[in-house]
PDB file of C-alpha atoms in Angstrom:
ATOM      1  CA  GLN A1476      -4.585  -3.153  19.713  1.00 89.00           C
ATOM      2  CA  VAL A1477      -3.144  -3.072  16.213  1.00 91.00           C
ATOM      3  CA  GLN A1478      -5.426  -1.658  13.556  1.00 95.00           C
ATOM      4  CA  LEU A1479      -5.009  -0.506   9.936  1.00 97.00           C
ATOM      5  CA  VAL A1480      -7.650   1.589   8.247  1.00 97.00           C
ATOM      6  CA  GLU A1481      -7.281   2.550   4.567  1.00 98.00           C
ATOM      7  CA  SER A1482      -8.901   5.536   2.854  1.00 98.00           C
ATOM      8  CA  GLY A1483      -8.604   7.596  -0.261  1.00 98.00           C
ATOM      9  CA  GLY A1484      -9.823   5.201  -2.877  1.00 97.00           C
ATOM     10  CA  GLY A1485     -12.294   6.232  -5.516  1.00 97.00           C
ATOM     11  CA  SER A1486     -13.022   6.464  -9.189  1.00 98.00           C
ATOM     12  CA  VAL A1487     -10.717   8.351 -11.526  1.00 98.00           C
ATOM     13  CA  GLN A1488     -10.126   8.630 -15.240  1.00 98.00           C
ATOM     14  CA  ALA A1489      -7.044   7.198 -16.875  1.00 98.00           C
ATOM     15  CA  GLY A1490      -4.084   9.457 -16.424  1.00 98.00           C
ATOM     16  CA  GLY A1491      -5.328  10.738 -13.123  1.00 98.00           C
ATOM     17  CA  SER A1492      -3.936  10.523  -9.597  1.00 98.00           C
ATOM     18  CA  LEU A1493      -5.009   9.324  -6.167  1.00 98.00           C
ATOM     19  CA  ARG A1494      -3.394   9.229  -2.794  1.00 98.00           C
ATOM     20  CA  LEU A1495      -4.254   6.340  -0.512  1.00 98.00           C
ATOM     21  CA  SER A1496      -3.774   6.568   3.259  1.00 98.00           C
ATOM     22  CA  CYS A1497      -3.475   3.922   5.896  1.00 97.00           C
ATOM     23  CA  ALA A1498      -3.975   5.025   9.453  1.00 96.00           C
ATOM     24  CA  ALA A1499      -2.239   2.779  11.916  1.00 95.00           C
ATOM     25  CA  SER A1500      -2.862   2.397  15.618  1.00 93.00           C
ATOM     26  CA  GLY A1501      -1.134   0.278  18.210  1.00 91.00           C
ATOM     27  CA  PHE A1502       2.328   0.582  16.681  1.00 90.00           C
ATOM     28  CA  SER A1503       4.610   2.958  14.741  1.00 91.00           C
ATOM     29  CA  VAL A1504       4.579   2.589  10.945  1.00 91.00           C
ATOM     30  CA  ASN A1505       8.227   3.629  11.010  1.00 91.00           C
ATOM     31  CA  SER A1506       9.355   0.674  13.060  1.00 91.00           C
ATOM     32  CA  VAL A1507       8.303  -2.188  10.841  1.00 93.00           C
ATOM     33  CA  CYS A1508       7.989  -3.175   7.245  1.00 96.00           C
ATOM     34  CA  MET A1509       4.804  -1.756   5.669  1.00 97.00           C
ATOM     35  CA  ALA A1510       3.383  -2.617   2.317  1.00 98.00           C
ATOM     36  CA  TRP A1511       0.576  -1.918  -0.103  1.00 98.00           C
ATOM     37  CA  PHE A1512      -1.108  -4.858  -1.887  1.00 98.00           C
ATOM     38  CA  ARG A1513      -3.880  -4.876  -4.446  1.00 98.00           C
ATOM     39  CA  GLN A1514      -6.261  -7.523  -5.773  1.00 98.00           C
ATOM     40  CA  ALA A1515      -8.400  -7.215  -8.878  1.00 96.00           C
ATOM     41  CA  PRO A1516     -11.396  -9.457  -9.480  1.00 92.00           C
ATOM     42  CA  GLY A1517     -10.303 -12.877 -10.633  1.00 94.00           C
ATOM     43  CA  LYS A1518      -6.617 -12.165 -10.045  1.00 96.00           C
ATOM     44  CA  LEU A1519      -4.152 -13.052  -7.363  1.00 97.00           C
ATOM     45  CA  ARG A1520      -3.178 -10.536  -4.725  1.00 96.00           C
ATOM     46  CA  GLU A1521      -0.182  -8.522  -5.798  1.00 97.00           C
ATOM     47  CA  LYS A1522       2.381  -6.711  -3.656  1.00 97.00           C
ATOM     48  CA  VAL A1523       2.578  -3.199  -5.023  1.00 98.00           C
ATOM     49  CA  ALA A1524       5.049  -1.349  -2.819  1.00 98.00           C
ATOM     50  CA  THR A1525       7.009  -1.819   0.387  1.00 98.00           C
ATOM     51  CA  ILE A1526       8.903   0.434   2.833  1.00 97.00           C
ATOM     52  CA  ASN A1527      11.115  -0.980   5.589  1.00 95.00           C
ATOM     53  CA  SER A1528      12.117   0.576   8.886  1.00 93.00           C
ATOM     54  CA  GLY A1529      15.163   2.152   7.227  1.00 92.00           C
ATOM     55  CA  SER A1530      12.944   3.788   4.634  1.00 92.00           C
ATOM     56  CA  ALA A1531      14.134   1.648   1.757  1.00 96.00           C
ATOM     57  CA  THR A1532      11.384   1.242  -0.746  1.00 97.00           C
ATOM     58  CA  GLY A1533      10.474  -1.355  -3.330  1.00 97.00           C
ATOM     59  CA  TYR A1534       7.883  -1.485  -6.124  1.00 98.00           C
ATOM     60  CA  THR A1535       6.473  -4.020  -8.457  1.00 98.00           C
ATOM     61  CA  GLU A1536       7.658  -3.343 -12.012  1.00 98.00           C
ATOM     62  CA  SER A1537       4.301  -2.192 -13.371  1.00 97.00           C
ATOM     63  CA  VAL A1538       4.073   0.783 -10.966  1.00 98.00           C
ATOM     64  CA  LYS A1539       7.666   1.929 -10.889  1.00 98.00           C
ATOM     65  CA  GLY A1540       7.884   5.639 -11.627  1.00 97.00           C
ATOM     66  CA  ARG A1541       4.161   6.082 -11.142  1.00 98.00           C
ATOM     67  CA  PHE A1542       3.536   5.165  -7.494  1.00 98.00           C
ATOM     68  CA  THR A1543       5.332   6.373  -4.372  1.00 98.00           C
ATOM     69  CA  ILE A1544       5.095   4.812  -0.874  1.00 98.00           C
ATOM     70  CA  SER A1545       5.795   7.014   2.097  1.00 97.00           C
ATOM     71  CA  ARG A1546       5.068   7.547   5.786  1.00 94.00           C
ATOM     72  CA  ASP A1547       4.332  10.616   7.898  1.00 89.00           C
ATOM     73  CA  ASN A1548       6.594  12.047  10.576  1.00 77.00           C
ATOM     74  CA  ALA A1549       4.024  11.317  13.247  1.00 82.00           C
ATOM     75  CA  GLU A1550       4.610   7.605  12.498  1.00 83.00           C
ATOM     76  CA  THR A1551       0.944   6.882  12.263  1.00 90.00           C
ATOM     77  CA  THR A1552       0.091   6.949   8.563  1.00 96.00           C
ATOM     78  CA  LEU A1553       1.286   5.124   5.492  1.00 97.00           C
ATOM     79  CA  TYR A1554       0.634   6.641   2.048  1.00 98.00           C
ATOM     80  CA  LEU A1555       0.577   5.473  -1.549  1.00 98.00           C
ATOM     81  CA  GLN A1556       0.684   8.278  -4.030  1.00 98.00           C
ATOM     82  CA  MET A1557      -0.516   6.942  -7.375  1.00 98.00           C
ATOM     83  CA  GLY A1558      -0.142   8.756 -10.713  1.00 97.00           C
ATOM     84  CA  SER A1559      -0.618   8.117 -14.413  1.00 98.00           C
ATOM     85  CA  LEU A1560      -3.271   5.679 -13.519  1.00 98.00           C
ATOM     86  CA  THR A1561      -4.479   3.132 -16.024  1.00 98.00           C
ATOM     87  CA  PRO A1562      -7.505   0.747 -16.050  1.00 97.00           C
ATOM     88  CA  GLU A1563      -5.080  -2.019 -15.157  1.00 97.00           C
ATOM     89  CA  ASP A1564      -4.576  -0.336 -11.750  1.00 98.00           C
ATOM     90  CA  THR A1565      -8.228  -1.005 -10.913  1.00 98.00           C
ATOM     91  CA  ALA A1566      -8.312  -3.153  -7.744  1.00 98.00           C
ATOM     92  CA  MET A1567      -8.984  -3.260  -4.064  1.00 98.00           C
ATOM     93  CA  TYR A1568      -5.899  -1.827  -2.315  1.00 98.00           C
ATOM     94  CA  TYR A1569      -4.796  -3.043   1.099  1.00 98.00           C
ATOM     95  CA  CYS A1570      -2.129  -1.885   3.473  1.00 98.00           C
ATOM     96  CA  ALA A1571      -0.350  -4.440   5.562  1.00 97.00           C
ATOM     97  CA  ALA A1572       2.340  -4.566   8.330  1.00 96.00           C
ATOM     98  CA  ARG A1573       4.741  -7.313   9.161  1.00 94.00           C
ATOM     99  CA  LEU A1574       6.284  -7.748  12.617  1.00 88.00           C
ATOM    100  CA  GLY A1575       9.876  -7.034  11.538  1.00 89.00           C
ATOM    101  CA  ARG A1576      12.062  -4.256  10.199  1.00 91.00           C
ATOM    102  CA  SER A1577      12.856  -5.968   6.867  1.00 93.00           C
ATOM    103  CA  CYS A1578      10.559  -6.436   3.880  1.00 93.00           C
ATOM    104  CA  VAL A1579      12.477  -9.433   2.621  1.00 90.00           C
ATOM    105  CA  TYR A1580       9.872 -11.817   4.039  1.00 88.00           C
ATOM    106  CA  SER A1581       6.184 -11.888   3.205  1.00 87.00           C
ATOM    107  CA  ASP A1582       4.646 -12.832   6.539  1.00 93.00           C
ATOM    108  CA  TYR A1583       2.418  -9.835   6.969  1.00 96.00           C
ATOM    109  CA  ALA A1584       0.517 -10.133  10.254  1.00 95.00           C
ATOM    110  CA  TYR A1585      -1.805  -7.166  10.022  1.00 96.00           C
ATOM    111  CA  TRP A1586      -4.102  -6.067   7.209  1.00 97.00           C
ATOM    112  CA  GLY A1587      -6.556  -3.238   6.635  1.00 97.00           C
ATOM    113  CA  GLN A1588     -10.043  -3.746   5.194  1.00 97.00           C
ATOM    114  CA  GLY A1589      -9.114  -2.315   1.815  1.00 98.00           C
ATOM    115  CA  THR A1590     -10.088   0.656  -0.320  1.00 98.00           C
ATOM    116  CA  GLN A1591     -11.360   0.417  -3.885  1.00 98.00           C
ATOM    117  CA  VAL A1592      -9.636   2.130  -6.760  1.00 98.00           C
ATOM    118  CA  THR A1593     -11.427   2.215 -10.111  1.00 98.00           C
ATOM    119  CA  VAL A1594      -9.780   3.694 -13.182  1.00 98.00           C
ATOM    120  CA  SER A1595     -11.873   4.294 -16.276  1.00 97.00           C
ATOM    121  CA  SER A1596     -10.570   4.712 -19.798  1.00 94.00           C
TER     122      SER A1596
END
């Protein structure tokens, strides 16, 4: 059974850092496209970062140079290292997996429950 469980969210002051984790079961995070999304109240869900099976990564413009997506060697956990956080990064963060190696498409089949990140000024 495929399951994604996020953790690591919390409250932090602007300029701080957090590392989000997404524990996967039922499949290898290295074999498919994995992504982090976020959604702030009243806003559309936004794709923040992706990593495909070949380890190529992609980021939305607003987080480039501040966030890093990665996976562990055990192939069970996806990470999002976030730095230089601003109040605009405040959102619920979700990890997602699509049933394919490429991240070109956006048909993500599996989602976690989300973890809240709150950045205060």
